[in-house]
Amino acid sequence: MNTKFSIFPYLIIGIGLGGVLSIGYNSWESCSFFDYFVGFYGIFYLLAIPYSHQLKRLCYTTLLPALLACLPFVFHQAQHAFSAIFLAIISGYMLNGFHIHYLKHRWKLHYSTLFYAVWDSWVKLMAIAFFTALCWIILLLTGSLFSLIKITFLKAWIDNNSFGIFCVSIFSALGFYLTTKTERVLQQIRGIFLFLFRMLFVPLSAIGIIFILSAIGMYFTSQHFSLDHATLATIAFLSVIFANAVYEDGKTHRKIPSFIVYQHRIFLILTPLFTLLALYAIIFHANNNIAANGLTRDNFACLLSFSLLLLYNLAYAIIACRFKKPWMLGVEKINVVLACIVVATTVIAFSPLLSYFLPQITMVETPQ
């Protein structure tokens, strides 16, 4: 990874992005295609600088992932439900990982690079968000402090949305630069999170197994129980994250007690039941269920997100069923293929093309 870049490319990008995004800004829903494209382009470009030795080539390799990432937001199809926003962000996050991998290895798959690009980018974005928030707090305190002595123009500037966006862009660009200079620290933080997720997978898998067994027992004893699609889907989603934290890139071998490995395998085999129950809830039991209300923006986004999550859970369950083979062997290619499916599905589903064939998705509003 190249860490010899100066601060100037980051400042130039930050100032340029801030200037473009702050012009004519009113609200999130008023953002244009150009605004979203510039925003994603800047994020992908700044995240990829340490992995590229030629900034000129980086300028055009960032175009396609930025375009694909912004499309779900451009037509405002992903702005009406949390699940839609979350899925669009996940898609953009995957595109960033593919972009970084391409810069290092072109089209030859190196799963280690892809894995650590995904996790390192997440740690960087968290650190950048924290740094930007602290800078913004200091800026707010500065405006309030000087307003005490009747110097109010600073507070007036800070209260202006355009000025705020400009400052946040510069703060974020500086955050990107600082994370590049503290690469070893970020890798250690990444290691801490992976360790925590590995530890948390033990109680999560135990809780999941106990829940499924209890639910089956209640079903056969004709006892009524409720279904909450958000809770069920969250458990299934965390199982994917934690399982990858345990496996990492497949090259890091740790001794895991046999009973823990079997516990993880059994949980992954049962995990599709969580997603299936979440799908059943959104179709028949949720407040905005499809059976009673038809397809709306909200329940369509949930249906799509849960269906994609089910693909992950089913794939992991199949891998976990192979008890005679090493833990999670073969998950690398599965993750790459499923990530491509998520990106393609998200771009297509939240585009005007789907709305043309399924107009009810955009015409039917969520009942209040």
Short mmCIF file of C-alpha atoms in Angstrom, two decimals:
data_model
loop_
_atom_site.label_atom_id
_atom_site.label_comp_id
_atom_site.label_asym_id
_atom_site.label_seq_id
_atom_site.Cartn_x
_atom_site.Cartn_y
_atom_site.Cartn_z
CA MET A 1 0.00 0.00 0.00
CA ASN A 2 1.34 3.40 -0.97
CA THR A 3 1.40 5.86 1.95
CA LYS A 4 3.74 8.49 0.50
CA PHE A 5 1.07 10.82 -0.87
CA SER A 6 1.04 14.36 0.42
CA ILE A 7 -1.94 16.11 1.89
CA PHE A 8 -2.55 18.24 -1.21
CA PRO A 9 -4.53 15.69 -3.30
CA TYR A 10 -6.85 15.18 -0.34
CA LEU A 11 -7.31 18.91 0.19
CA ILE A 12 -7.95 19.50 -3.50
CA ILE A 13 -10.57 16.75 -3.60
CA GLY A 14 -12.17 17.98 -0.37
CA ILE A 15 -12.37 21.59 -1.53
CA GLY A 16 -13.63 20.56 -4.97
CA LEU A 17 -16.29 18.26 -3.57
CA GLY A 18 -17.36 20.81 -0.99
CA GLY A 19 -17.68 23.51 -3.61
CA VAL A 20 -19.71 21.36 -6.00
CA LEU A 21 -22.01 19.81 -3.39
CA SER A 22 -22.69 23.08 -1.56
CA ILE A 23 -23.93 24.90 -4.67
CA GLY A 24 -27.71 25.03 -4.70
CA TYR A 25 -28.16 22.53 -1.86
CA ASN A 26 -31.63 22.58 -0.28
CA SER A 27 -32.32 19.08 1.01
CA TRP A 28 -31.33 15.48 0.47
CA GLU A 29 -34.30 14.78 -1.78
CA SER A 30 -33.40 17.72 -4.03
CA CYS A 31 -29.95 16.29 -4.84
CA SER A 32 -29.36 15.63 -8.52
CA PHE A 33 -27.57 12.86 -10.37
CA PHE A 34 -24.47 15.04 -10.51
CA ASP A 35 -24.51 15.59 -6.73
CA TYR A 36 -24.72 11.89 -5.93
CA PHE A 37 -22.15 10.97 -8.55
CA VAL A 38 -19.68 13.57 -7.28
CA GLY A 39 -20.20 12.44 -3.70
CA PHE A 40 -19.60 8.74 -4.39
CA TYR A 41 -16.75 9.56 -6.77
CA GLY A 42 -14.99 11.55 -4.07
CA ILE A 43 -15.42 8.84 -1.42
CA PHE A 44 -14.24 6.03 -3.71
CA TYR A 45 -11.33 8.12 -5.00
CA LEU A 46 -10.08 9.07 -1.54
CA LEU A 47 -10.40 5.50 -0.24
CA ALA A 48 -8.46 4.17 -3.22
CA ILE A 49 -5.55 6.66 -3.26
CA PRO A 50 -3.29 4.49 -1.04
CA TYR A 51 -3.80 1.52 -3.39
CA SER A 52 -2.96 3.33 -6.64
CA HIS A 53 0.44 4.42 -7.90
CA GLN A 54 -1.03 6.48 -10.73
CA LEU A 55 -3.54 9.12 -9.72
CA LYS A 56 -4.39 9.85 -13.35
CA ARG A 57 -5.51 6.28 -13.93
CA LEU A 58 -7.42 6.37 -10.66
CA CYS A 59 -9.44 9.26 -12.06
CA TYR A 60 -11.11 7.10 -14.69
CA THR A 61 -11.22 3.76 -12.86
CA THR A 62 -13.39 5.43 -10.21
CA LEU A 63 -16.02 6.49 -12.76
CA LEU A 64 -17.86 3.17 -13.14
CA PRO A 65 -18.19 2.22 -9.44
CA ALA A 66 -19.29 5.77 -8.59
CA LEU A 67 -21.91 5.65 -11.35
CA LEU A 68 -23.30 2.28 -10.23
CA ALA A 69 -23.33 3.36 -6.58
CA CYS A 70 -25.25 6.57 -7.22
CA LEU A 71 -27.95 5.13 -9.50
CA PRO A 72 -30.22 3.80 -6.70
CA PHE A 73 -30.26 7.29 -5.16
CA VAL A 74 -30.49 9.34 -8.34
CA PHE A 75 -34.07 8.43 -9.15
CA HIS A 76 -35.12 8.67 -5.49
CA GLN A 77 -36.14 5.02 -5.43
CA ALA A 78 -33.91 4.33 -2.41
CA GLN A 79 -34.91 7.31 -0.29
CA HIS A 80 -38.21 6.14 1.12
CA ALA A 81 -37.34 3.18 3.36
CA PHE A 82 -34.53 2.30 5.72
CA SER A 83 -34.08 -1.12 4.09
CA ALA A 84 -33.72 0.51 0.66
CA ILE A 85 -31.15 3.01 1.91
CA PHE A 86 -29.26 0.27 3.75
CA LEU A 87 -29.21 -2.00 0.69
CA ALA A 88 -28.02 0.84 -1.57
CA ILE A 89 -25.23 1.67 0.89
CA ILE A 90 -24.18 -2.00 1.10
CA SER A 91 -24.08 -2.12 -2.70
CA GLY A 92 -21.87 0.97 -2.84
CA TYR A 93 -19.65 -0.48 -0.13
CA MET A 94 -19.17 -3.65 -2.17
CA LEU A 95 -18.36 -1.61 -5.26
CA ASN A 96 -15.64 0.17 -3.30
CA GLY A 97 -14.11 -3.19 -2.34
CA PHE A 98 -14.14 -4.36 -5.96
CA HIS A 99 -12.59 -1.06 -7.06
CA ILE A 100 -9.69 -1.35 -4.61
CA HIS A 101 -9.14 -4.99 -5.58
CA TYR A 102 -9.06 -4.04 -9.27
CA LEU A 103 -6.43 -1.38 -8.64
CA LYS A 104 -4.14 -3.96 -7.04
CA HIS A 105 -4.79 -7.15 -9.02
CA ARG A 106 -6.93 -6.24 -12.03
CA TRP A 107 -9.27 -9.16 -12.80
CA LYS A 108 -7.32 -11.86 -10.95
CA LEU A 109 -9.08 -12.75 -7.72
CA HIS A 110 -7.10 -12.31 -4.51
CA TYR A 111 -9.60 -12.86 -1.71
CA SER A 112 -7.24 -11.59 0.99
CA THR A 113 -7.02 -8.20 -0.71
CA LEU A 114 -10.78 -8.04 -1.14
CA PHE A 115 -11.46 -9.08 2.45
CA TYR A 116 -9.10 -6.57 4.03
CA ALA A 117 -10.16 -3.82 1.62
CA VAL A 118 -13.73 -4.26 2.85
CA TRP A 119 -12.85 -4.27 6.55
CA ASP A 120 -10.18 -1.57 6.34
CA SER A 121 -12.57 0.71 4.46
CA TRP A 122 -15.18 0.22 7.17
CA VAL A 123 -12.70 1.08 9.92
CA LYS A 124 -11.51 4.12 7.96
CA LEU A 125 -15.03 5.40 7.40
CA MET A 126 -15.83 5.02 11.10
CA ALA A 127 -12.66 6.90 12.04
CA ILE A 128 -13.36 9.60 9.45
CA ALA A 129 -16.93 10.03 10.70
CA PHE A 130 -15.63 10.39 14.27
CA PHE A 131 -12.96 12.89 13.21
CA THR A 132 -15.45 14.90 11.15
CA ALA A 133 -17.92 14.98 14.04
CA LEU A 134 -15.23 16.28 16.40
CA CYS A 135 -14.20 18.96 13.90
CA TRP A 136 -17.82 20.01 13.51
CA ILE A 137 -18.29 20.20 17.28
CA ILE A 138 -15.22 22.44 17.55
CA LEU A 139 -16.57 24.61 14.74
CA LEU A 140 -19.94 24.92 16.50
CA LEU A 141 -18.22 25.82 19.75
CA THR A 142 -16.16 28.45 17.93
CA GLY A 143 -19.28 30.08 16.52
CA SER A 144 -21.02 30.04 19.89
CA LEU A 145 -17.93 31.34 21.66
CA PHE A 146 -17.46 34.36 19.42
CA SER A 147 -21.18 35.11 19.46
CA LEU A 148 -20.75 35.81 23.19
CA ILE A 149 -18.73 38.90 22.28
CA LYS A 150 -21.19 39.96 19.56
CA ILE A 151 -19.18 38.49 16.66
CA THR A 152 -22.04 36.61 15.04
CA PHE A 153 -21.00 36.19 11.41
CA LEU A 154 -19.23 32.89 12.21
CA LYS A 155 -22.39 31.39 13.70
CA ALA A 156 -24.39 32.68 10.72
CA TRP A 157 -22.01 30.90 8.36
CA ILE A 158 -22.16 27.69 10.36
CA ASP A 159 -25.97 27.75 10.33
CA ASN A 160 -25.89 27.94 6.52
CA ASN A 161 -26.35 24.49 4.94
CA SER A 162 -24.04 25.17 2.01
CA PHE A 163 -21.22 26.33 4.27
CA GLY A 164 -21.75 23.28 6.48
CA ILE A 165 -21.46 20.89 3.53
CA PHE A 166 -18.30 22.67 2.36
CA CYS A 167 -16.70 22.34 5.81
CA VAL A 168 -17.74 18.71 6.23
CA SER A 169 -16.20 17.86 2.85
CA ILE A 170 -12.88 19.40 3.87
CA PHE A 171 -12.94 17.75 7.31
CA SER A 172 -13.70 14.38 5.71
CA ALA A 173 -10.87 14.77 3.19
CA LEU A 174 -8.46 15.52 6.04
CA GLY A 175 -9.81 12.45 7.82
CA PHE A 176 -9.03 10.31 4.77
CA TYR A 177 -5.47 11.65 4.77
CA LEU A 178 -4.97 11.03 8.48
CA THR A 179 -6.24 7.45 8.24
CA THR A 180 -3.73 6.82 5.46
CA LYS A 181 -0.93 8.02 7.71
CA THR A 182 -2.06 5.79 10.57
CA GLU A 183 -2.45 2.58 8.60
CA ARG A 184 -0.90 0.33 11.25
CA VAL A 185 -3.18 1.71 13.94
CA LEU A 186 -6.22 1.10 11.73
CA GLN A 187 -5.10 -2.46 11.08
CA GLN A 188 -4.89 -3.01 14.82
CA ILE A 189 -8.38 -1.57 15.25
CA ARG A 190 -9.61 -3.86 12.49
CA GLY A 191 -8.06 -6.78 14.35
CA ILE A 192 -9.85 -5.73 17.53
CA PHE A 193 -13.23 -5.63 15.77
CA LEU A 194 -12.64 -9.01 14.10
CA PHE A 195 -11.71 -10.48 17.49
CA LEU A 196 -14.83 -9.02 19.12
CA PHE A 197 -17.05 -10.34 16.33
CA ARG A 198 -15.48 -13.80 16.65
CA MET A 199 -16.21 -13.79 20.37
CA LEU A 200 -19.76 -12.51 19.88
CA PHE A 201 -20.51 -15.24 17.36
CA VAL A 202 -20.39 -17.81 20.18
CA PRO A 203 -23.33 -16.39 22.21
CA LEU A 204 -25.20 -15.36 19.05
CA SER A 205 -25.07 -18.89 17.64
CA ALA A 206 -26.13 -20.36 20.99
CA ILE A 207 -29.04 -17.92 21.28
CA GLY A 208 -30.09 -18.62 17.70
CA ILE A 209 -30.12 -22.38 18.18
CA ILE A 210 -32.08 -22.13 21.43
CA PHE A 211 -34.60 -19.76 19.80
CA ILE A 212 -35.24 -22.05 16.83
CA LEU A 213 -35.69 -25.09 19.07
CA SER A 214 -38.03 -23.12 21.35
CA ALA A 215 -40.04 -21.81 18.39
CA ILE A 216 -40.42 -25.34 17.01
CA GLY A 217 -41.58 -26.55 20.41
CA MET A 218 -44.14 -23.76 20.67
CA TYR A 219 -45.37 -24.46 17.14
CA PHE A 220 -46.06 -28.13 17.85
CA THR A 221 -47.76 -27.29 21.13
CA SER A 222 -50.05 -24.84 19.28
CA GLN A 223 -48.82 -21.83 21.24
CA HIS A 224 -49.03 -18.45 19.55
CA PHE A 225 -45.90 -16.35 19.03
CA SER A 226 -45.34 -13.09 17.16
CA LEU A 227 -42.92 -12.36 14.32
CA ASP A 228 -40.83 -9.21 14.03
CA HIS A 229 -39.14 -9.08 10.64
CA ALA A 230 -36.53 -6.51 11.71
CA THR A 231 -35.31 -8.60 14.65
CA LEU A 232 -35.21 -11.83 12.66
CA ALA A 233 -33.39 -10.24 9.71
CA THR A 234 -30.86 -8.57 12.01
CA ILE A 235 -29.92 -11.94 13.54
CA ALA A 236 -29.48 -13.41 10.06
CA PHE A 237 -27.40 -10.43 8.92
CA LEU A 238 -25.14 -10.56 11.98
CA SER A 239 -24.57 -14.26 11.36
CA VAL A 240 -23.07 -13.41 7.97
CA ILE A 241 -20.82 -10.69 9.42
CA PHE A 242 -19.64 -12.78 12.37
CA ALA A 243 -19.04 -15.91 10.27
CA ASN A 244 -16.76 -13.93 7.97
CA ALA A 245 -14.94 -12.52 11.00
CA VAL A 246 -14.25 -16.08 12.15
CA TYR A 247 -13.06 -17.23 8.72
CA GLU A 248 -11.27 -13.96 7.78
CA ASP A 249 -9.34 -14.47 4.53
CA GLY A 250 -8.96 -18.23 4.97
CA LYS A 251 -5.21 -17.94 5.50
CA THR A 252 -5.32 -17.12 9.19
CA HIS A 253 -5.59 -20.42 11.02
CA ARG A 254 -6.76 -20.34 14.62
CA LYS A 255 -7.48 -23.25 16.88
CA ILE A 256 -11.19 -23.23 17.63
CA PRO A 257 -12.61 -25.84 20.03
CA SER A 258 -14.47 -28.56 18.15
CA PHE A 259 -17.73 -28.04 20.02
CA ILE A 260 -17.67 -24.32 19.11
CA VAL A 261 -17.12 -25.17 15.44
CA TYR A 262 -20.08 -27.59 15.51
CA GLN A 263 -22.18 -24.98 17.29
CA HIS A 264 -21.37 -22.45 14.55
CA ARG A 265 -22.14 -25.00 11.83
CA ILE A 266 -25.52 -25.90 13.32
CA PHE A 267 -26.42 -22.23 13.72
CA LEU A 268 -25.50 -21.43 10.10
CA ILE A 269 -27.59 -24.39 8.95
CA LEU A 270 -30.56 -23.00 10.91
CA THR A 271 -30.00 -19.34 9.97
CA PRO A 272 -32.11 -19.48 6.76
CA LEU A 273 -35.11 -20.09 9.03
CA PHE A 274 -34.66 -16.60 10.50
CA THR A 275 -34.74 -15.04 7.04
CA LEU A 276 -37.68 -17.17 5.92
CA LEU A 277 -39.63 -16.11 9.00
CA ALA A 278 -38.73 -12.47 8.27
CA LEU A 279 -40.00 -12.88 4.70
CA TYR A 280 -43.19 -14.52 5.98
CA ALA A 281 -43.69 -11.62 8.39
CA ILE A 282 -43.25 -8.92 5.74
CA ILE A 283 -45.66 -10.73 3.42
CA PHE A 284 -48.41 -11.53 5.93
CA HIS A 285 -47.88 -10.04 9.41
CA ALA A 286 -46.06 -6.69 9.30
CA ASN A 287 -47.96 -3.41 9.63
CA ASN A 288 -47.28 -2.75 5.95
CA ASN A 289 -47.51 -6.37 4.80
CA ILE A 290 -47.73 -7.18 1.12
CA ALA A 291 -50.83 -9.36 1.40
CA ALA A 292 -52.96 -6.50 2.75
CA ASN A 293 -51.35 -3.43 1.16
CA GLY A 294 -49.78 -4.64 -2.07
CA LEU A 295 -46.26 -3.65 -3.03
CA THR A 296 -45.17 -0.33 -1.57
CA ARG A 297 -41.78 1.32 -1.49
CA ASP A 298 -41.22 0.11 2.06
CA ASN A 299 -42.27 -3.52 1.83
CA PHE A 300 -40.73 -3.98 -1.62
CA ALA A 301 -37.36 -2.84 -0.28
CA CYS A 302 -37.71 -5.21 2.68
CA LEU A 303 -38.73 -8.07 0.40
CA LEU A 304 -35.73 -7.48 -1.84
CA SER A 305 -33.26 -7.09 1.04
CA PHE A 306 -34.48 -10.21 2.83
CA SER A 307 -34.40 -12.23 -0.39
CA LEU A 308 -30.76 -11.29 -0.98
CA LEU A 309 -29.96 -12.06 2.65
CA LEU A 310 -31.62 -15.45 2.22
CA LEU A 311 -29.21 -16.22 -0.64
CA TYR A 312 -26.29 -15.59 1.71
CA ASN A 313 -27.83 -17.69 4.49
CA LEU A 314 -28.61 -20.59 2.16
CA ALA A 315 -25.11 -20.54 0.68
CA TYR A 316 -23.52 -20.48 4.12
CA ALA A 317 -25.85 -23.25 5.30
CA ILE A 318 -24.79 -25.47 2.40
CA ILE A 319 -21.12 -24.83 3.21
CA ALA A 320 -21.74 -25.54 6.90
CA CYS A 321 -23.39 -28.87 6.05
CA ARG A 322 -20.08 -30.23 4.79
CA PHE A 323 -18.91 -31.47 8.19
CA LYS A 324 -16.03 -33.50 6.74
CA LYS A 325 -14.44 -30.44 5.13
CA PRO A 326 -12.62 -27.53 6.81
CA TRP A 327 -14.67 -24.72 8.35
CA MET A 328 -16.25 -22.41 5.73
CA LEU A 329 -14.10 -23.81 2.91
CA GLY A 330 -15.22 -22.29 -0.41
CA VAL A 331 -16.84 -19.19 1.05
CA GLU A 332 -14.44 -16.92 -0.89
CA LYS A 333 -16.00 -17.51 -4.30
CA ILE A 334 -19.48 -17.55 -2.79
CA ASN A 335 -18.92 -14.10 -1.28
CA VAL A 336 -17.65 -12.67 -4.56
CA VAL A 337 -20.54 -14.09 -6.59
CA LEU A 338 -23.17 -12.99 -4.07
CA ALA A 339 -21.65 -9.49 -3.88
CA CYS A 340 -21.98 -9.19 -7.66
CA ILE A 341 -25.61 -10.32 -7.40
CA VAL A 342 -26.32 -7.74 -4.67
CA VAL A 343 -24.83 -4.91 -6.74
CA ALA A 344 -26.63 -5.89 -9.94
CA THR A 345 -29.97 -6.45 -8.19
CA THR A 346 -29.79 -3.16 -6.30
CA VAL A 347 -28.97 -1.12 -9.39
CA ILE A 348 -31.77 -2.74 -11.40
CA ALA A 349 -34.41 -2.81 -8.66
CA PHE A 350 -34.11 0.87 -7.71
CA SER A 351 -34.03 2.17 -11.26
CA PRO A 352 -36.92 3.66 -13.29
CA LEU A 353 -36.85 0.54 -15.48
CA LEU A 354 -38.39 -1.61 -12.76
CA SER A 355 -40.87 1.14 -11.89
CA TYR A 356 -42.03 1.06 -15.52
CA PHE A 357 -42.85 -2.65 -15.37
CA LEU A 358 -44.11 -2.55 -11.77
CA PRO A 359 -45.72 0.89 -11.41
CA GLN A 360 -47.51 -0.12 -8.22
CA ILE A 361 -44.22 -0.01 -6.36
CA THR A 362 -44.00 3.74 -6.71
CA MET A 363 -47.70 4.55 -6.86
CA VAL A 364 -48.90 2.74 -3.75
CA GLU A 365 -47.91 4.70 -0.67
CA THR A 366 -47.31 3.31 2.77
CA PRO A 367 -50.47 3.70 4.89
CA GLN A 368 -50.06 6.00 7.85
#
